[in-house]
CSV table of C-alpha atoms in Angstrom, one decimal:
chain,number,residue,atom,x,y,z
T,1,UNK,CA,84.9,76.4,-12.4
T,2,UNK,CA,86.2,73.0,-11.6
T,3,UNK,CA,89.9,72.7,-11.5
T,4,UNK,CA,92.3,70.1,-12.5
T,5,UNK,CA,94.6,68.4,-9.9
T,6,UNK,CA,98.0,69.9,-10.4
T,7,UNK,CA,101.1,68.9,-8.4
T,8,UNK,CA,103.3,69.9,-6.8
T,9,UNK,CA,102.0,73.2,-5.5
T,10,UNK,CA,105.5,74.6,-5.3
T,11,UNK,CA,109.1,73.6,-6.0
T,12,UNK,CA,112.4,75.1,-4.8
T,13,UNK,CA,115.2,73.8,-6.9
T,14,UNK,CA,118.8,74.6,-7.7
T,15,UNK,CA,119.8,76.1,-11.0
T,16,UNK,CA,120.6,73.3,-13.4
T,17,UNK,CA,118.2,70.8,-11.9
T,18,UNK,CA,115.4,69.2,-13.9
T,19,UNK,CA,111.8,69.8,-12.9
T,20,UNK,CA,108.7,67.7,-13.4
T,21,UNK,CA,105.0,68.7,-12.7
T,22,UNK,CA,101.8,67.0,-13.7
T,23,UNK,CA,98.1,67.4,-14.0
T,24,UNK,CA,95.3,64.9,-13.6
T,25,UNK,CA,91.6,65.1,-14.2
T,26,UNK,CA,88.5,62.9,-13.8
T,27,UNK,CA,87.4,64.1,-17.2
T,28,UNK,CA,88.7,63.5,-20.7
T,29,UNK,CA,90.1,66.5,-22.6
T,30,UNK,CA,90.8,66.9,-26.3
T,31,UNK,CA,93.6,69.3,-25.7
T,32,UNK,CA,96.1,69.9,-22.9
T,33,UNK,CA,97.9,73.2,-22.6
T,34,UNK,CA,100.7,74.3,-20.4
T,35,UNK,CA,101.2,78.0,-19.5
T,36,UNK,CA,103.7,80.1,-17.6
T,37,UNK,CA,102.8,83.2,-15.7
T,38,UNK,CA,105.3,85.8,-14.6
T,39,UNK,CA,104.3,88.2,-11.8
T,40,UNK,CA,101.8,90.9,-12.9
T,41,UNK,CA,101.3,89.4,-16.3
T,42,UNK,CA,98.9,87.1,-18.1
T,43,UNK,CA,99.8,83.5,-18.7
T,44,UNK,CA,101.8,82.7,-21.8
T,45,UNK,CA,101.2,79.5,-23.7
T,46,UNK,CA,104.3,77.2,-23.6
T,47,UNK,CA,103.1,73.9,-25.2
T,48,UNK,CA,99.8,72.6,-26.7
T,49,UNK,CA,99.1,68.9,-26.9
T,50,UNK,CA,96.4,67.6,-29.2
T,51,UNK,CA,96.7,63.8,-29.3
T,52,UNK,CA,96.7,61.1,-26.6
T,53,UNK,CA,100.2,59.9,-26.1
T,54,UNK,CA,101.7,62.9,-27.9
T,55,UNK,CA,105.1,64.1,-26.6
T,56,UNK,CA,106.1,67.6,-27.6
T,57,UNK,CA,109.2,69.6,-26.8
T,58,UNK,CA,109.8,73.4,-26.8
T,59,UNK,CA,113.5,74.0,-26.1
T,60,UNK,CA,114.2,72.7,-22.6
T,61,UNK,CA,110.5,72.0,-22.0
T,62,UNK,CA,108.9,68.7,-22.8
T,63,UNK,CA,105.2,67.8,-22.2
T,64,UNK,CA,103.1,64.7,-22.8
T,65,UNK,CA,99.4,64.1,-23.3
T,66,UNK,CA,98.5,61.0,-21.3
T,67,UNK,CA,97.1,58.0,-23.1
T,68,UNK,CA,93.9,58.1,-21.1
T,69,UNK,CA,93.5,61.8,-22.1
T,70,UNK,CA,93.0,62.5,-18.4
T,71,UNK,CA,96.5,63.6,-17.5
T,72,UNK,CA,99.6,65.5,-18.7
T,73,UNK,CA,103.1,66.3,-17.4
T,74,UNK,CA,105.6,69.0,-18.1
T,75,UNK,CA,109.3,68.6,-17.7
T,76,UNK,CA,111.9,71.4,-17.6
T,77,UNK,CA,115.5,70.3,-18.0
T,78,UNK,CA,118.5,72.2,-16.8
T,79,UNK,CA,116.6,74.9,-15.1
T,80,UNK,CA,117.8,78.5,-15.2
T,81,UNK,CA,116.8,81.5,-13.0
T,82,UNK,CA,114.4,82.9,-15.6
T,83,UNK,CA,112.3,79.7,-15.3
T,84,UNK,CA,110.9,81.2,-12.1
T,85,UNK,CA,107.2,81.7,-12.2
T,86,UNK,CA,103.9,79.9,-11.9
T,87,UNK,CA,103.1,77.1,-14.4
T,88,UNK,CA,99.5,76.2,-15.1
T,89,UNK,CA,98.1,73.2,-16.9
T,90,UNK,CA,94.8,73.5,-18.7
T,91,UNK,CA,92.4,70.9,-20.2
T,92,UNK,CA,90.4,72.2,-23.1
T,93,UNK,CA,87.2,70.9,-24.8
T,94,UNK,CA,85.6,73.2,-27.3
T,95,UNK,CA,84.6,76.2,-25.2
T,96,UNK,CA,85.2,74.6,-21.9
T,97,UNK,CA,88.5,75.2,-20.3
T,98,UNK,CA,89.7,74.0,-16.9
T,99,UNK,CA,92.9,75.0,-15.0
T,100,UNK,CA,95.2,73.4,-12.5
T,101,UNK,CA,95.9,75.4,-9.3
T,102,UNK,CA,99.4,76.1,-10.6
T,103,UNK,CA,103.0,75.1,-9.6
T,104,UNK,CA,105.1,77.9,-8.3
T,105,UNK,CA,108.7,77.3,-9.3
T,106,UNK,CA,111.6,79.0,-7.5
T,107,UNK,CA,115.1,78.5,-8.9
T,108,UNK,CA,118.1,79.3,-6.7
T,109,UNK,CA,121.2,80.4,-8.6
J,1,UNK,CA,100.9,83.7,-33.2
J,2,UNK,CA,97.5,84.6,-32.0
J,3,UNK,CA,97.4,87.6,-29.7
J,4,UNK,CA,94.9,88.7,-27.2
J,5,UNK,CA,95.2,92.3,-26.0
J,6,UNK,CA,93.7,93.5,-22.7
J,7,UNK,CA,93.4,97.1,-21.7
J,8,UNK,CA,94.1,98.9,-19.4
J,9,UNK,CA,97.0,97.0,-17.7
J,10,UNK,CA,96.5,99.0,-14.5
J,11,UNK,CA,93.7,101.1,-13.2
J,12,UNK,CA,93.1,102.9,-9.9
J,13,UNK,CA,89.6,104.0,-9.2
J,14,UNK,CA,87.6,105.5,-6.3
J,15,UNK,CA,85.0,103.4,-4.4
J,16,UNK,CA,81.6,103.6,-6.0
J,17,UNK,CA,82.8,104.2,-9.5
J,18,UNK,CA,82.7,101.8,-12.4
J,19,UNK,CA,85.7,100.5,-14.4
J,20,UNK,CA,85.6,98.9,-17.9
J,21,UNK,CA,88.2,96.4,-19.0
J,22,UNK,CA,88.5,95.5,-22.7
J,23,UNK,CA,89.7,92.2,-24.2
J,24,UNK,CA,90.4,92.0,-27.9
J,25,UNK,CA,91.5,89.2,-30.1
J,26,UNK,CA,93.8,90.8,-32.6
J,27,UNK,CA,94.2,88.3,-35.3
J,28,UNK,CA,91.4,85.8,-34.9
J,29,UNK,CA,87.7,85.8,-34.2
J,30,UNK,CA,86.5,84.7,-30.8
J,31,UNK,CA,82.9,83.7,-30.3
J,32,UNK,CA,83.8,83.0,-26.7
J,33,UNK,CA,86.0,84.7,-24.2
J,34,UNK,CA,86.7,83.8,-20.6
J,35,UNK,CA,87.2,86.2,-17.7
J,36,UNK,CA,89.2,85.3,-14.7
J,37,UNK,CA,90.1,86.8,-11.4
J,38,UNK,CA,93.4,86.1,-9.7
J,39,UNK,CA,94.2,86.8,-6.1
J,40,UNK,CA,97.9,87.1,-5.0
J,41,UNK,CA,99.7,83.8,-5.2
J,42,UNK,CA,96.6,81.9,-6.2
J,43,UNK,CA,95.3,80.3,-9.4
J,44,UNK,CA,93.0,81.7,-12.0
J,45,UNK,CA,89.3,81.7,-10.9
J,46,UNK,CA,86.9,81.6,-13.7
J,47,UNK,CA,84.3,84.3,-13.3
J,48,UNK,CA,82.3,84.1,-16.5
J,49,UNK,CA,82.2,82.9,-20.1
J,50,UNK,CA,81.5,85.7,-22.6
J,51,UNK,CA,79.4,84.7,-25.6
J,52,UNK,CA,79.3,86.9,-28.7
J,53,UNK,CA,75.7,88.0,-29.4
J,54,UNK,CA,74.2,86.4,-26.3
J,55,UNK,CA,74.3,86.7,-22.5
J,56,UNK,CA,77.4,85.7,-20.6
J,57,UNK,CA,77.4,82.6,-18.5
J,58,UNK,CA,78.5,83.3,-14.9
J,59,UNK,CA,80.1,81.0,-12.5
J,60,UNK,CA,78.4,80.3,-9.2
J,61,UNK,CA,78.9,83.0,-6.7
J,62,UNK,CA,79.8,85.7,-9.2
J,63,UNK,CA,77.4,88.7,-9.2
J,64,UNK,CA,76.0,89.3,-12.6
J,65,UNK,CA,74.9,92.9,-11.8
J,66,UNK,CA,78.3,93.8,-10.4
J,67,UNK,CA,80.5,92.3,-13.1
J,68,UNK,CA,78.8,93.2,-16.4
J,69,UNK,CA,80.0,91.4,-19.5
J,70,UNK,CA,79.4,92.5,-23.0
J,71,UNK,CA,80.6,90.6,-26.1
J,72,UNK,CA,79.4,92.9,-28.8
J,73,UNK,CA,81.7,91.7,-31.6
J,74,UNK,CA,83.8,88.7,-32.6
J,75,UNK,CA,86.9,90.4,-31.4
J,76,UNK,CA,85.9,92.4,-28.4
J,77,UNK,CA,84.6,91.5,-24.9
J,78,UNK,CA,84.3,93.9,-22.1
J,79,UNK,CA,84.1,93.5,-18.3
J,80,UNK,CA,82.7,96.3,-16.3
J,81,UNK,CA,83.1,96.3,-12.6
J,82,UNK,CA,80.2,98.4,-11.3
J,83,UNK,CA,80.1,100.4,-8.0
J,84,UNK,CA,83.6,99.2,-7.2
J,85,UNK,CA,84.7,98.5,-3.7
J,86,UNK,CA,88.2,97.9,-2.2
J,87,UNK,CA,87.5,94.2,-2.0
J,88,UNK,CA,87.1,94.2,-5.8
J,89,UNK,CA,90.8,95.0,-6.1
J,90,UNK,CA,92.4,92.2,-7.9
J,91,UNK,CA,94.1,91.0,-11.1
J,92,UNK,CA,91.6,90.4,-13.9
J,93,UNK,CA,92.6,88.4,-16.9
J,94,UNK,CA,90.7,87.4,-20.1
J,95,UNK,CA,91.4,84.6,-22.5
J,96,UNK,CA,90.1,83.6,-25.9
J,97,UNK,CA,90.1,80.2,-27.6
J,98,UNK,CA,91.2,80.2,-31.2
J,99,UNK,CA,88.6,79.0,-33.8
J,100,UNK,CA,88.3,75.3,-33.5
J,101,UNK,CA,89.1,75.7,-29.8
J,102,UNK,CA,92.5,74.0,-30.0
J,103,UNK,CA,94.4,76.7,-28.1
J,104,UNK,CA,93.6,79.6,-25.9
J,105,UNK,CA,95.5,82.8,-25.4
J,106,UNK,CA,95.5,85.2,-22.5
J,107,UNK,CA,95.5,89.0,-22.3
J,108,UNK,CA,98.1,90.7,-20.3
J,109,UNK,CA,95.9,91.2,-17.3
J,110,UNK,CA,94.5,94.2,-15.6
J,111,UNK,CA,95.5,95.2,-12.1
J,112,UNK,CA,92.5,96.9,-10.5
J,113,UNK,CA,93.0,98.9,-7.3
J,114,UNK,CA,89.9,100.5,-5.7
J,115,UNK,CA,90.7,103.2,-3.1
């Protein structure tokens, strides 16, 4: 299915640095979701956003639902080695769900 | 929180045989489930949308007769890879949106290897 535009594709950062990634779409979504996938496993839901403009935190993770409902960003503060993985954004409307291509994060100790 | 269970996590099969993968929503009913395929270092590719009590909706380019989907109950969808070939080897993942469609949870994934 049609994918969202997620950037960057990959990031190589030093432990302790902050990370930011974002997703944009040409369509409006009612819900934005951010997932993390570890190798060989299914994606795990990190944060769900339900309202335009909503800013939600989950520990060191912060995500925002864009005002236009066509974009979202995810920030990770003070990265640690276990943050390594692929992060996916998803826009969700009822039974229609679209994914970004993923951001592969590498954290150097 | 809501849990989606996928089984088996790994399977190795011979060329020409069929493999069934199950996806269960453990604590909520799912009228819809999604099936994805993921190649190494790539994103999730939607294969089909499974609809309880009716036919699945397949994405363009996905062979319906090769990837059989059955959604017989509100908590179970199955994907059967028929007459498997080595090129079918991949990571297959299901997901299910919660009632109201506000969130979606993924199964653990199934690593299929066809030899």
